[in-house]
Amino acid sequence: MSKNNDKTNVMRILDQKKISYRSYNYLNTGAVSGTEVARALGEDPDTVFKTLVTAGRSKANYVFVIPVEKELDLKKAARSVGEKSIEMIKQKELLPLTGYIHGGCSPIGMKKQFPTVIDRSAQQCGQIIFSAGKVGYQVEVALSDLEKVIRFKLDDIAV
């Protein structure tokens, strides 16, 4: 569990489900990009993931979680969720849709659970690090434990 008294909603949800995690606070490092965050945490960028929210042609929303140094392959992502095409949602739509702001978006604790796909590379990590729902905070959770909190599938979605 987190030794940090500065709990985010994501950490409270993990605590509620009795899921073990490690929390990181990088607020004072000046890190902005995911790669800078990985460096500030002293972690391999392949284990640090970003959460992206998209809209399909059907107007349904989807969440994709990919390594910070990678880009979302929109064609692979669309195929993964059975859409003809998908696009990133506009930044101003993020907060009303998910409850999170840009840079603090987590797959855990969104206002609504959207279909979620995590890049298959996460399997090699065992544990992945992602936003704890607030800018400056990250959590590290085992994939097997993450399954107890959100529904997701693994697929090849990043380039």
mmCIF file of C-alpha atoms in Angstrom, residues 13 20-22 35 47 53 58 60 65 70 79 83 88 90 94-95 106 111 119 121 126 134 142 150 152 154 157:
data_model
loop_
_atom_site.group_PDB
_atom_site.id
_atom_site.type_symbol
_atom_site.label_atom_id
_atom_site.label_comp_id
_atom_site.label_asym_id
_atom_site.label_seq_id
_atom_site.Cartn_x
_atom_site.Cartn_y
_atom_site.Cartn_z
ATOM 1 C CA ILE A 13 -10.091 2.804 -4.811
ATOM 2 C CA SER A 20 -1.226 -3.569 -3.202
ATOM 3 C CA TYR A 21 0.430 -0.730 -5.132
ATOM 4 C CA ARG A 22 3.375 1.580 -5.006
ATOM 5 C CA THR A 35 9.367 10.149 -20.763
ATOM 6 C CA THR A 47 6.903 0.226 -17.704
ATOM 7 C CA VAL A 53 -9.282 8.690 -24.322
ATOM 8 C CA SER A 58 -19.992 5.341 -33.585
ATOM 9 C CA ALA A 60 -18.643 5.583 -28.320
ATOM 10 C CA VAL A 65 -3.219 2.623 -22.128
ATOM 11 C CA LYS A 70 4.981 5.066 -27.881
ATOM 12 C CA ARG A 79 -9.672 -2.611 -35.060
ATOM 13 C CA GLU A 83 -14.686 0.546 -34.893
ATOM 14 C CA MET A 88 -8.482 11.400 -29.802
ATOM 15 C CA LYS A 90 -10.543 17.147 -27.561
ATOM 16 C CA LEU A 94 -11.712 15.108 -21.061
ATOM 17 C CA LEU A 95 -12.774 16.501 -17.659
ATOM 18 C CA SER A 106 -6.118 7.285 -15.069
ATOM 19 C CA LYS A 111 -16.915 8.778 -14.089
ATOM 20 C CA ASP A 119 -0.965 -2.407 -24.987
ATOM 21 C CA SER A 121 3.695 -4.995 -24.046
ATOM 22 C CA GLY A 126 4.034 -7.657 -14.930
ATOM 23 C CA LYS A 134 -3.858 13.684 -10.424
ATOM 24 C CA ALA A 142 0.346 -5.588 -11.117
ATOM 25 C CA ILE A 150 -11.278 -2.395 -14.219
ATOM 26 C CA PHE A 152 -9.662 -4.405 -19.957
ATOM 27 C CA LEU A 154 -4.626 -6.612 -23.995
ATOM 28 C CA ILE A 157 -2.173 -0.929 -30.215
#
